[in-house]
Amino acid sequence: MDIKSKKSRPFLVWFSFFMGLNIVLSMLILGCIVLSDKRSRDDLIAALRSDVKNMYEFKRRIAYWFDYLAWHITTENADELLNERMNEIDKIREGEHTNYYSKLDKWIEFSKLDKWIELRQQIENEGENLIFYAKNTKTGKVYTNENAVGEHGVLRILQEASQDGLFDLPDEYDYCFYYDGARFALQKDGRMVDIYRRNDEYGYRQYLGRYMEQDWRNSETTPDISGCIIYLVVRDEFKENPYAYSVLYSLSIDANAKRIGFIIAVFVFIIGAGLLILSIIKRKQKQEFDKKLALISGKVWFEIKGFISLILIIFIFVSFYEREYGYFFAAIGFWWYYIMLVDILANRKKFLSNNSIAWLIGKYHAFERKKPFQKAMLLRIYVLIAALAVLVFFAFIFMYMGHVERNGLPSFFAFLCFVIAAYLVYRYVRRYSSTVSDIGRLCDHIKAVKEGDMETKLNLDENADMYPAAQNLNSIQQGISIALEQQLKSERMKVDLVTNVSHDLKTPLTSIISYVDLLSKEDDLPGHVKDYIGVLVQKSQQLKSLINDLFDLSKATSNNIEVQNEKLSLSKLMQQVLADLEENILASGLEFKVSIPQEPVYIISDGAKLHRVFENIITNALKYSLAGTRVYVQLNVEGNKAIATIKNIANYEMDFDEETILQRFTRGDKARTTEGSGLGLAIARHFTAICGGEFRVKIDGDLFKVEMCFGVHAGTER
């Protein structure tokens, strides 16, 4: 299953590239088509801004309703005419068959009176979405809806216009289109809009031009509205009419659909772009499938591919010039040149070499591989120089023949010789560049192996000059990796052995200590028996300490130890350790020179384990210092580092280096005149490391110096 998934993954990545490219190009073309049309572009912008009142359909509806109101108040018996016409239509529909309905509907569409019926129905179905008020001052006729009267009606608006011409529209209304008897005006979103401009963005001139520019008194079809008052006030947010169809509400639905369509288009475009980006990110897997596509193209000679490419270019130019099948040939050309590009990218060394000249070069390479690397490189340049000399010689001969015979064919062959010479130089430079690049990669890989990278392998092409060297280096790298793995396995086995043995020894040792303690409490024991018991107590405690040290060291080296880091004062911790060991210090006869700041020096660490570290180091100083000498305990703060230093003069000759003394079971006193397991410094180093510090030992003659460095943490004392 996994193998099939891995095999299909390159195709899926390539398919993502294919779909992404087609989606992106399709959406871009569609976007160009939409944006190239002013009406579509403006409607889309208005829909995205949630500005339905700036859409062309809204302006057209307002213009139609204004036209209807103008007709209604200038026609004496408008309602009677419309009602009579509706009755006639109902009678016709009740008495005729379905086949006649279509003819009737087509006839109604061109009927002026039926148009007014439709507009009256629309304007009355708007409900709260529309307030309209029309008055013919000549006849006194008023036509309005119930929303136009009352406290928030148009009548109140007409009486309370501000000095700048703006009306205080009712709540939830933000649009007022009106005619005051002489001119049109539009108030939208609290500002006046000049609709008389030729380039007016709202475009009402397109629908009401006959009122704005013509003398309707001399027109038979245009109502005379001079001196009339017509108001159309529209709600800011359209509501659905549950009892009838609302045109304005449907416009808001259409605007929302445009927004959703735009969002979907953007989302699809993002998906396409995402697929393209995915194919770019996974370009290595895409290139794997491209190589499969390039296998077919790679088998075709370069001359044939060049000829097809040239012919296709001619067809594309001709088809676009003749304006026939241009896009068809352009699409074919696009994918053909894509295959050519894939061929070049996938078969960099074979795209041009698959020709008659490449056959000769291939034979030469087969002969060259039998030679040592140095001789093969020299032979290659010698053969190139010889081939260039021969080609230049023949080129000049052909040029001379063309000059003498006044014929173009020899000149063509001369040009062909120069082309072949240039191609040979190109092949040599490309091969040389590839070899230099492979040498650079080989050097980088050697550096990576030096720095410890034993996993990454150097992969070169099998035909590369440095391929044998790369394979040899990979073999060396694999051998080193195996050796390191075996060494780490051995270390883990030793740590596990120490841990298990330490754990198994604890149980019987606990019993021994308990019974020895019981014996020491017995009365009437001889003196020499009590001495023996005292030796047992001392040695059993020493063995217990050794086992505990082994156990702690094994846990520290295997990173199997719990660390509880917190903010603590290093100066306070060092003073506490010195106080705990004060009795031993006084009994040692050594003089301690302590230089620890009184103010807190805060670090983030495990206090219990650091206490063990300082206790081990000071105890070592007490054991191994020369009698009558001084022991220096210092704490200095340098920048953001706290450095704790403990120095003493050894009572033995230190003929070892710093790294040796830090190994497990290593004791500086080879005579073993003092007690100790040789684990103190090893435990101190590992505990310091897991507590976030650096542990260093320096030896200068008989001077033994331990330095521990920690990062300082600012803050208040805990």
XYZ file of C-alpha atoms in Angstrom:
718
model
C 0.000 0.000 0.000
C 2.793 2.386 0.911
C 4.665 1.527 -2.289
C 1.606 2.308 -4.413
C 1.116 5.575 -2.552
C 4.697 6.596 -3.155
C 4.419 5.726 -6.829
C 1.203 7.731 -7.288
C 2.395 10.743 -5.286
C 4.423 12.313 -8.158
C 1.395 12.068 -10.442
C -0.837 13.714 -7.814
C 1.629 16.567 -7.455
C 1.831 16.982 -11.233
C -1.958 16.827 -11.461
C -2.101 19.590 -8.829
C 0.147 21.677 -11.076
C -2.018 20.930 -14.115
C -5.303 21.788 -12.373
C -3.844 24.806 -10.597
C -2.477 26.289 -13.814
C -5.755 25.754 -15.661
C -7.808 27.205 -12.806
C -5.602 30.268 -12.424
C -5.540 30.987 -16.163
C -9.290 30.406 -16.495
C -10.096 32.695 -13.575
C -7.766 35.373 -14.898
C -9.396 35.249 -18.326
C -12.860 35.311 -16.735
C -11.817 38.249 -14.568
C -10.552 40.137 -17.596
C -13.853 39.527 -19.384
C -15.865 40.775 -16.405
C -13.666 43.781 -15.748
C -13.565 44.769 -19.400
C -17.342 45.450 -19.319
C -18.066 48.673 -17.417
C -21.544 47.661 -16.340
C -20.463 44.252 -15.034
C -17.456 45.794 -13.321
C -19.491 48.546 -11.611
C -22.191 46.101 -10.494
C -19.578 43.782 -9.025
C -17.891 46.635 -7.156
C -21.271 47.813 -5.836
C -22.170 44.278 -4.739
C -18.847 43.844 -2.934
C -19.413 47.144 -1.135
C -22.967 46.012 -0.235
C -24.138 49.135 -2.099
C -27.199 47.831 -3.935
C -28.291 51.384 -4.709
C -25.294 51.848 -6.975
C -26.151 48.862 -9.169
C -27.510 49.461 -12.659
C -30.642 47.377 -12.065
C -31.541 49.483 -9.007
C -31.127 52.715 -10.993
C -33.255 51.291 -13.782
C -36.009 50.349 -11.351
C -35.996 53.794 -9.741
C -36.202 55.381 -13.196
C -39.115 53.095 -14.212
C -40.978 53.831 -10.988
C -40.392 57.552 -11.438
C -41.737 57.238 -14.988
C -44.808 55.430 -13.674
C -45.436 58.042 -10.960
C -45.070 60.819 -13.544
C -47.599 59.094 -15.821
C -49.969 58.394 -12.949
C -50.235 61.974 -11.667
C -50.416 63.473 -15.173
C -53.148 61.053 -16.321
C -56.597 62.018 -15.075
C -58.157 58.569 -14.716
C -54.980 56.454 -14.351
C -56.339 54.013 -11.752
C -59.595 53.472 -13.672
C -57.672 52.688 -16.868
C -55.374 50.228 -15.146
C -58.195 48.477 -13.274
C -60.265 48.197 -16.445
C -57.304 46.717 -18.298
C -56.672 44.194 -15.524
C -60.299 43.065 -15.677
C -59.992 42.536 -19.425
C -56.851 40.464 -18.976
C -58.514 38.299 -16.304
C -61.475 37.629 -18.592
C -59.226 36.671 -21.490
C -57.173 34.295 -19.326
C -60.254 32.601 -17.903
C -61.755 31.966 -21.358
C -58.695 30.988 -23.397
C -56.478 27.891 -23.531
C -52.854 27.625 -22.493
C -51.624 27.985 -26.080
C -53.080 31.449 -26.193
C -51.411 32.495 -22.942
C -47.987 32.657 -24.575
C -49.286 34.849 -27.356
C -51.058 37.009 -24.820
C -47.936 37.343 -22.635
C -45.898 38.337 -25.666
C -48.470 40.914 -26.587
C -48.655 42.218 -22.989
C -44.882 42.739 -22.956
C -45.196 45.405 -25.626
C -48.331 46.943 -24.254
C -47.749 50.347 -22.645
C -50.753 50.055 -20.402
C -49.768 46.617 -19.235
C -46.343 48.021 -18.424
C -47.931 50.542 -16.040
C -49.896 47.686 -14.436
C -46.684 45.793 -13.805
C -44.903 48.870 -12.411
C -47.855 49.688 -10.131
C -47.782 46.160 -8.803
C -44.031 46.405 -8.194
C -44.169 49.754 -6.425
C -47.061 48.667 -4.190
C -45.355 45.341 -3.317
C -42.285 47.020 -1.816
C -43.973 47.776 1.493
C -41.556 49.311 3.994
C -38.726 49.244 1.477
C -40.125 52.239 -0.444
C -41.804 55.534 0.379
C -43.161 57.307 -2.680
C -45.032 60.588 -2.969
C -46.143 62.250 -6.209
C -48.214 65.410 -6.543
C -49.424 67.298 -9.578
C -49.571 70.901 -8.389
C -51.662 71.858 -11.405
C -54.499 69.445 -10.749
C -53.847 68.797 -7.057
C -53.718 65.054 -7.656
C -51.625 63.132 -5.107
C -50.462 59.553 -5.409
C -48.610 57.991 -2.468
C -48.460 54.988 -0.167
C -49.229 54.738 3.515
C -45.541 55.063 4.430
C -45.424 58.585 3.021
C -47.727 60.130 5.612
C -47.478 60.431 9.335
C -44.685 61.403 11.698
C -41.947 59.833 9.540
C -43.502 60.414 6.119
C -42.418 62.385 3.091
C -44.748 65.249 3.954
C -42.760 65.922 7.103
C -39.520 65.628 5.110
C -40.686 68.235 2.619
C -41.288 70.683 5.423
C -37.976 70.110 7.302
C -35.275 70.401 4.659
C -32.010 71.887 5.957
C -30.323 74.967 4.539
C -27.837 72.897 2.522
C -30.693 71.068 0.807
C -30.320 67.821 2.775
C -33.420 66.174 4.172
C -33.645 64.574 7.564
C -34.722 61.174 6.295
C -36.677 58.813 8.530
C -34.845 56.265 10.585
C -33.542 53.303 8.572
C -33.817 55.252 5.289
C -30.734 56.613 3.514
C -31.816 57.266 -0.108
C -34.052 59.961 -1.560
C -34.556 60.514 -5.305
C -36.848 63.422 -6.043
C -38.022 65.988 -8.553
C -38.949 69.387 -7.103
C -40.828 70.707 -10.117
C -37.773 72.020 -11.948
C -34.748 69.773 -11.369
C -33.865 66.273 -10.286
C -31.863 65.658 -7.128
C -30.459 62.656 -5.325
C -29.572 62.380 -1.648
C -27.638 59.206 -0.798
C -25.834 58.287 2.427
C -26.155 61.810 3.806
C -24.768 63.650 0.768
C -26.096 65.159 -2.429
C -25.160 63.586 -5.753
C -25.148 65.588 -8.983
C -26.941 63.369 -11.483
C -26.702 65.930 -14.283
C -23.043 65.215 -14.889
C -22.277 63.543 -18.192
C -19.962 61.054 -16.496
C -22.335 60.568 -13.576
C -21.448 57.334 -11.792
C -25.076 56.632 -10.998
C -26.114 56.849 -14.661
C -29.680 58.118 -14.220
C -29.326 60.140 -17.400
C -29.370 56.849 -19.259
C -32.991 56.203 -18.150
C -34.401 59.688 -17.463
C -32.702 61.647 -20.230
C -36.021 62.477 -21.901
C -37.096 64.285 -18.730
C -33.752 66.009 -18.210
C -32.949 67.072 -21.765
C -36.217 67.144 -23.777
C -39.183 69.542 -23.683
C -41.921 67.095 -22.687
C -44.586 69.697 -23.393
C -43.912 69.159 -27.092
C -43.781 65.319 -26.739
C -46.727 63.021 -27.085
C -45.160 60.091 -25.191
C -43.415 61.897 -22.322
C -45.638 63.192 -19.485
C -45.497 66.907 -18.710
C -44.202 67.023 -15.117
C -43.359 70.703 -14.921
C -44.358 71.942 -11.484
C -44.924 68.385 -10.201
C -43.324 66.973 -7.060
C -42.160 63.345 -7.025
C -40.268 61.674 -4.151
C -38.838 58.161 -3.892
C -37.337 57.296 -0.493
C -35.676 53.892 -0.140
C -34.812 51.936 2.976
C -31.137 51.272 3.817
C -31.659 47.540 4.457
C -34.353 45.889 2.316
C -36.910 43.639 3.975
C -38.711 40.710 2.428
C -42.420 41.161 1.748
C -44.048 37.929 2.971
C -47.188 38.607 0.914
C -45.728 39.729 -2.416
C -42.632 39.809 -4.559
C -40.239 42.661 -3.677
C -37.934 43.815 -6.459
C -35.611 45.662 -4.058
C -35.295 42.652 -1.784
C -34.519 40.465 -4.807
C -31.830 42.993 -5.810
C -30.229 42.608 -2.379
C -30.376 38.833 -2.858
C -28.733 39.221 -6.288
C -26.039 41.451 -4.791
C -25.402 38.872 -2.096
C -25.229 36.190 -4.794
C -22.650 38.318 -6.641
C -20.639 38.629 -3.452
C -20.857 34.904 -2.846
C -19.967 34.242 -6.476
C -16.992 36.559 -6.188
C -15.921 34.877 -2.948
C -16.295 31.469 -4.600
C -14.291 32.700 -7.578
C -11.602 34.044 -5.268
C -11.710 30.800 -3.296
C -11.380 28.754 -6.489
C -8.558 31.037 -7.599
C -6.881 30.547 -4.216
C -7.318 26.789 -4.576
C -5.729 26.967 -8.014
C -2.935 29.163 -6.702
C -2.572 26.804 -3.753
C -2.266 23.841 -6.085
C 0.365 25.728 -8.055
C 2.233 26.627 -4.873
C 1.955 23.009 -3.714
C 3.433 21.821 -6.994
C 6.237 24.362 -6.587
C 6.927 23.234 -3.022
C 6.796 19.583 -4.101
C 8.652 20.317 -7.301
C 11.017 17.398 -6.790
C 8.120 14.945 -6.845
C 6.578 16.798 -9.788
C 9.894 16.530 -11.592
C 9.774 12.775 -11.057
C 6.581 12.608 -13.100
C 7.967 15.163 -15.549
C 10.817 12.768 -16.146
C 8.299 10.102 -17.096
C 6.730 12.537 -19.546
C 10.176 13.400 -20.819
C 10.995 9.762 -21.575
C 8.946 9.895 -24.767
C 10.255 13.307 -25.756
C 13.784 12.290 -24.836
C 13.709 9.512 -27.416
C 13.098 11.995 -30.222
C 16.135 13.528 -31.875
C 16.832 17.162 -31.204
C 16.607 17.998 -34.903
C 13.046 16.657 -35.112
C 11.947 18.519 -31.976
C 13.454 21.717 -33.308
C 11.675 21.294 -36.654
C 8.283 20.704 -34.968
C 8.795 23.712 -32.713
C 9.590 25.930 -35.682
C 6.572 24.728 -37.690
C 4.300 25.246 -34.674
C 5.503 28.828 -34.238
C 4.654 29.505 -37.890
C 1.168 28.025 -37.473
C 0.511 30.130 -34.364
C 1.508 33.364 -36.053
C -0.457 32.553 -39.195
C -3.578 31.487 -37.295
C -3.627 34.639 -35.171
C -3.005 36.752 -38.256
C -5.893 35.065 -40.082
C -7.962 35.089 -36.852
C -8.837 31.438 -37.231
C -7.957 28.660 -34.781
C -5.505 30.988 -33.027
C -6.343 29.881 -29.512
C -6.399 26.234 -30.613
C -2.860 26.363 -31.964
C -1.781 28.533 -29.043
C -3.010 25.869 -26.596
C -1.255 23.117 -28.542
C 1.878 25.252 -28.672
C 1.746 25.945 -24.961
C 1.651 22.283 -24.008
C 4.195 21.327 -26.664
C 6.680 23.890 -25.367
C 5.857 22.795 -21.835
C 6.903 19.267 -22.824
C 10.032 20.737 -24.351
C 10.726 22.601 -21.115
C 10.157 19.416 -19.128
C 12.494 17.630 -21.534
C 15.182 20.258 -20.951
C 14.757 20.196 -17.154
C 14.516 16.417 -16.852
C 17.118 15.503 -19.495
C 19.575 18.332 -19.166
C 22.444 16.250 -20.486
C 20.396 14.383 -23.072
C 18.188 17.070 -24.624
C 20.828 18.155 -27.126
C 22.917 14.997 -27.047
C 20.277 12.782 -28.637
C 21.506 13.396 -32.205
C 24.070 12.128 -34.667
C 26.900 14.102 -33.085
C 25.935 12.793 -29.642
C 26.408 9.246 -30.904
C 30.027 9.959 -31.744
C 30.542 11.719 -28.417
C 29.002 8.736 -26.620
C 31.480 6.388 -28.269
C 34.320 8.661 -27.214
C 33.070 8.756 -23.598
C 32.971 4.964 -23.515
C 36.603 4.957 -24.590
C 37.472 7.705 -22.096
C 36.042 5.822 -19.070
C 38.706 3.165 -19.503
C 41.384 5.742 -18.728
C 42.414 7.038 -15.276
C 40.732 10.274 -14.208
C 43.763 12.512 -14.770
C 44.565 11.117 -18.224
C 40.897 11.196 -19.250
C 40.642 14.921 -18.414
C 43.764 15.724 -20.439
C 42.649 13.517 -23.321
C 39.287 15.296 -23.400
C 40.806 18.738 -23.916
C 43.227 17.403 -26.539
C 40.380 15.802 -28.532
C 38.339 19.015 -28.288
C 41.202 21.119 -29.615
C 41.759 18.674 -32.465
C 38.046 18.584 -33.374
C 37.805 22.391 -33.311
C 40.882 22.674 -35.516
C 39.382 20.279 -38.064
C 35.992 22.061 -38.062
C 37.562 25.513 -38.439
C 39.726 24.208 -41.265
C 36.708 22.865 -43.173
C 34.704 26.009 -42.402
C 37.337 28.198 -44.072
C 37.493 25.828 -47.056
C 33.708 26.042 -47.501
C 33.816 29.824 -47.111
C 36.475 30.053 -49.808
C 34.462 27.774 -52.109
C 31.366 29.901 -51.602
C 33.332 33.067 -52.365
C 34.858 31.616 -55.538
C 31.744 29.902 -56.885
C 29.328 32.606 -55.757
C 27.141 29.887 -54.328
C 25.285 29.911 -51.000
C 25.455 26.174 -50.330
C 29.169 26.093 -49.316
C 28.543 29.075 -47.072
C 25.753 27.114 -45.392
C 28.117 24.207 -44.733
C 30.688 26.650 -43.378
C 28.051 28.028 -41.020
C 27.124 24.453 -40.050
C 30.786 23.736 -39.167
C 30.841 26.786 -36.873
C 27.571 25.648 -35.283
C 28.990 22.172 -34.635
C 32.168 23.713 -33.205
C 30.120 25.940 -30.910
C 28.062 22.925 -29.864
C 31.216 20.951 -29.000
C 32.512 23.859 -26.945
C 29.147 24.090 -25.219
C 29.185 20.378 -24.427
C 32.714 20.613 -23.056
C 31.947 23.691 -20.918
C 28.779 22.081 -19.594
C 30.606 18.868 -18.739
C 33.433 20.821 -17.176
C 31.001 22.919 -15.110
C 29.205 19.776 -13.988
C 32.496 18.192 -12.956
C 33.543 21.305 -11.009
C 30.124 21.394 -9.334
C 30.418 17.707 -8.398
C 33.893 18.317 -6.966
C 32.425 21.148 -4.873
C 29.616 18.891 -3.655
C 32.182 16.212 -2.867
C 34.210 18.701 -0.786
C 31.079 19.884 1.014
C 30.127 16.306 1.753
C 33.582 15.564 3.147
C 33.153 18.597 5.440
C 29.706 17.345 6.510
C 31.168 13.930 7.355
C 33.897 15.653 9.334
C 31.228 17.541 11.324
C 29.429 14.291 12.167
C 26.761 13.888 9.461
C 26.693 10.142 8.867
C 23.177 9.880 7.453
C 23.137 12.068 4.335
C 24.491 10.387 1.227
C 26.084 12.070 -1.764
C 24.124 11.177 -4.895
C 25.694 11.960 -8.246
C 24.691 10.976 -11.738
C 26.109 7.648 -12.842
C 27.710 9.336 -15.840
C 29.393 12.002 -13.707
C 33.182 12.046 -13.605
C 33.184 12.101 -9.775
C 30.659 9.274 -9.399
C 33.240 6.611 -8.344
C 34.740 8.970 -5.737
C 31.261 9.737 -4.378
C 30.456 6.037 -4.072
C 33.713 5.396 -2.231
C 32.978 8.267 0.178
C 29.471 6.930 0.799
C 30.959 3.524 1.650
C 33.419 5.120 4.104
C 30.574 7.131 5.633
C 28.461 4.009 6.042
C 31.351 2.185 7.756
C 31.899 5.049 10.207
C 28.160 5.166 10.928
C 28.097 1.439 11.715
C 31.134 1.773 14.009
C 29.559 4.706 15.875
C 26.312 2.836 16.269
C 28.124 -0.152 17.740
C 30.047 2.127 20.105
C 26.849 3.815 21.296
C 25.264 0.419 21.769
C 28.217 -0.675 23.887
C 27.951 2.483 26.023
C 24.252 1.903 26.576
C 24.932 -1.685 27.615
C 27.522 -0.542 30.146
C 25.156 2.062 31.591
C 22.342 -0.502 31.837
C 24.706 -2.977 33.512
C 25.818 -0.441 36.127
C 22.211 0.571 36.785
C 20.982 -3.015 37.196
C 23.930 -4.088 39.344
C 23.555 -1.009 41.583
C 19.856 -1.687 41.993
C 20.425 -5.393 42.768
C 23.101 -4.582 45.372
C 20.903 -2.179 47.304
C 18.586 -4.847 48.736
C 21.225 -7.149 50.364
C 23.288 -4.129 51.475
C 20.259 -2.704 53.289
C 19.884 -6.004 55.155
C 23.582 -6.031 56.067
C 23.420 -2.478 57.423
C 20.308 -3.305 59.458
C 21.815 -6.405 61.049
C 25.120 -4.649 61.786
C 23.160 -1.888 63.488
C 21.342 -4.479 65.603
C 24.663 -6.112 66.565
C 26.122 -2.745 67.601
C 23.262 -2.342 70.047
C 23.912 -5.675 71.820
C 25.210 -5.445 75.403
C 28.081 -7.384 77.018
C 30.049 -7.758 73.754
C 33.818 -8.189 73.959
C 35.896 -5.166 72.982
C 37.456 -6.700 69.913
C 33.965 -7.692 68.625
C 32.815 -4.094 68.976
C 35.849 -3.034 66.965
C 34.918 -5.508 64.251
C 31.348 -4.213 64.213
C 32.625 -0.644 63.909
C 34.682 -1.618 60.869
C 31.586 -3.302 59.361
C 29.494 -0.168 59.930
C 32.140 2.049 58.302
C 32.677 -0.212 55.289
C 28.966 -0.872 54.749
C 28.247 2.890 54.725
C 31.147 3.391 52.320
C 29.737 0.650 50.059
C 26.267 2.221 50.263
C 27.721 5.585 49.224
C 29.550 3.939 46.308
C 26.375 2.182 45.095
C 24.381 5.425 45.346
C 27.075 7.234 43.379
C 27.032 4.531 40.712
C 23.257 4.699 40.496
C 23.173 8.500 40.235
C 25.955 8.555 37.649
C 24.231 5.962 35.467
C 20.989 7.928 35.546
C 22.791 11.185 34.738
C 24.722 9.739 31.799
C 21.582 8.112 30.359
C 19.479 11.300 30.773
C 17.088 9.312 32.961
C 17.078 11.703 35.891
C 14.374 14.131 36.963
C 15.387 17.794 37.043
C 13.370 20.412 38.946
C 14.641 23.757 37.738
C 13.679 26.906 39.628
C 15.035 30.355 40.340
C 17.571 30.234 43.185
C 20.411 32.295 44.607
C 23.768 30.703 43.758
C 25.572 32.792 46.378
C 23.156 31.650 49.070
C 23.491 28.013 47.950
C 27.320 28.125 48.166
C 27.172 29.692 51.630
C 24.744 26.990 52.723
C 27.068 24.192 51.511
C 30.009 25.756 53.379
C 27.873 25.995 56.512
C 26.848 22.334 56.234
C 30.520 21.280 55.932
C 31.791 23.709 58.574
C 32.622 20.921 61.038
C 34.677 19.018 58.463
C 36.405 22.230 57.349
C 37.475 23.090 60.893
C 38.715 19.527 61.470
C 40.784 19.555 58.266
C 43.162 22.292 59.398
C 42.866 23.978 56.002
C 42.330 27.726 55.646
C 39.311 28.569 53.473
C 39.380 31.902 51.611
C 35.756 32.605 50.713
C 34.795 35.421 48.319
C 31.028 35.235 47.755
C 28.845 38.335 47.167
C 26.360 39.105 49.918
C 23.670 40.130 47.423
C 21.757 37.313 45.689
C 23.064 35.994 42.359
C 20.049 34.340 40.725
C 20.179 31.425 38.293
C 17.673 28.869 36.979
C 18.728 25.407 38.140
C 18.026 22.405 40.394
C 19.086 23.391 43.915
C 19.338 19.856 45.319
C 21.624 18.631 42.561
C 23.809 21.753 42.666
C 24.127 21.260 46.434
C 25.441 17.750 45.681
C 27.897 19.183 43.122
C 29.427 21.761 45.479
C 29.455 19.227 48.322
C 31.430 16.753 46.162
C 33.968 19.378 45.055
C 34.580 20.813 48.548
C 34.791 17.282 49.988
C 37.432 16.434 47.359
C 39.329 19.583 48.380
C 39.223 18.492 52.014
C 40.514 15.018 51.119
C 43.254 15.880 48.637
C 44.547 19.337 49.727
C 48.063 19.702 51.094
C 48.029 20.161 54.882
C 48.309 23.770 56.019
C 47.440 25.247 52.617
C 44.528 27.418 51.567
C 41.361 26.551 49.695
C 39.801 29.370 47.649
C 36.041 29.491 47.128
C 34.926 32.365 44.866
C 31.816 33.525 43.024
C 32.140 36.238 40.387
C 29.539 37.776 38.059
C 30.869 38.680 34.617
C 28.205 40.186 32.389
C 25.333 37.701 32.289
C 27.456 34.814 33.576
C 27.984 33.640 37.171
C 31.313 31.817 37.599
C 31.927 29.709 40.732
C 35.606 28.766 41.311
C 37.157 26.356 43.869
C 40.993 26.078 43.992
C 43.301 24.014 46.206
C 46.904 22.708 46.335
C 47.068 18.919 45.944
C 48.892 16.742 48.472
C 50.131 14.418 45.712
C 51.756 14.754 42.328
C 49.133 15.357 39.620
C 50.586 13.535 36.622
C 47.300 13.432 34.688
C 45.387 15.818 32.425
C 41.995 17.478 32.912
C 40.027 14.987 30.824
C 41.469 11.948 32.595
C 40.471 13.085 36.093
C 36.861 13.559 34.924
C 36.514 9.926 33.844
C 34.608 7.485 36.030
C 36.522 5.597 38.732
C 39.533 7.882 38.215
C 41.341 9.072 41.358
C 44.122 11.613 41.438
C 45.639 9.905 44.471
C 46.971 6.756 42.858
C 48.315 5.549 46.208
C 44.635 5.495 47.360
C 45.559 6.749 50.820
C 42.133 8.391 51.148
C 38.607 7.125 50.934
C 36.678 7.679 47.709
C 35.186 5.940 44.724
C 36.589 8.152 41.994
C 33.061 9.144 40.954
C 32.767 12.541 42.658
C 34.021 14.718 39.815
C 32.226 12.631 37.164
C 28.935 13.061 39.035
C 29.639 16.775 39.524
C 30.286 17.278 35.796
C 27.125 15.445 34.683
C 24.935 17.097 37.326
C 26.261 20.530 36.352
C 25.448 19.858 32.693
C 21.870 18.745 33.355
C 21.415 21.775 35.646
C 22.246 24.094 32.754
C 25.859 24.928 33.633
C 29.359 24.362 32.295
C 31.920 22.347 34.286
C 35.673 22.776 33.686
C 38.791 21.489 35.443
C 42.176 23.219 35.120
C 45.521 21.857 36.403
C 48.587 24.059 36.782
C 51.393 22.205 38.540
C 50.012 21.318 41.991
C 47.112 23.789 41.653
C 43.769 22.060 41.116
C 41.000 24.399 39.927
C 37.305 23.741 39.253
C 35.148 26.313 37.416
C 31.360 26.217 37.002
C 29.570 28.747 34.805
C 25.820 29.534 34.908
C 23.583 32.071 33.198
C 22.436 34.877 35.510
C 18.665 35.405 35.850
C 17.413 38.834 36.895
C 14.649 39.066 39.493
C 13.795 39.149 43.164
C 14.879 36.597 45.696
C 12.655 33.580 45.900
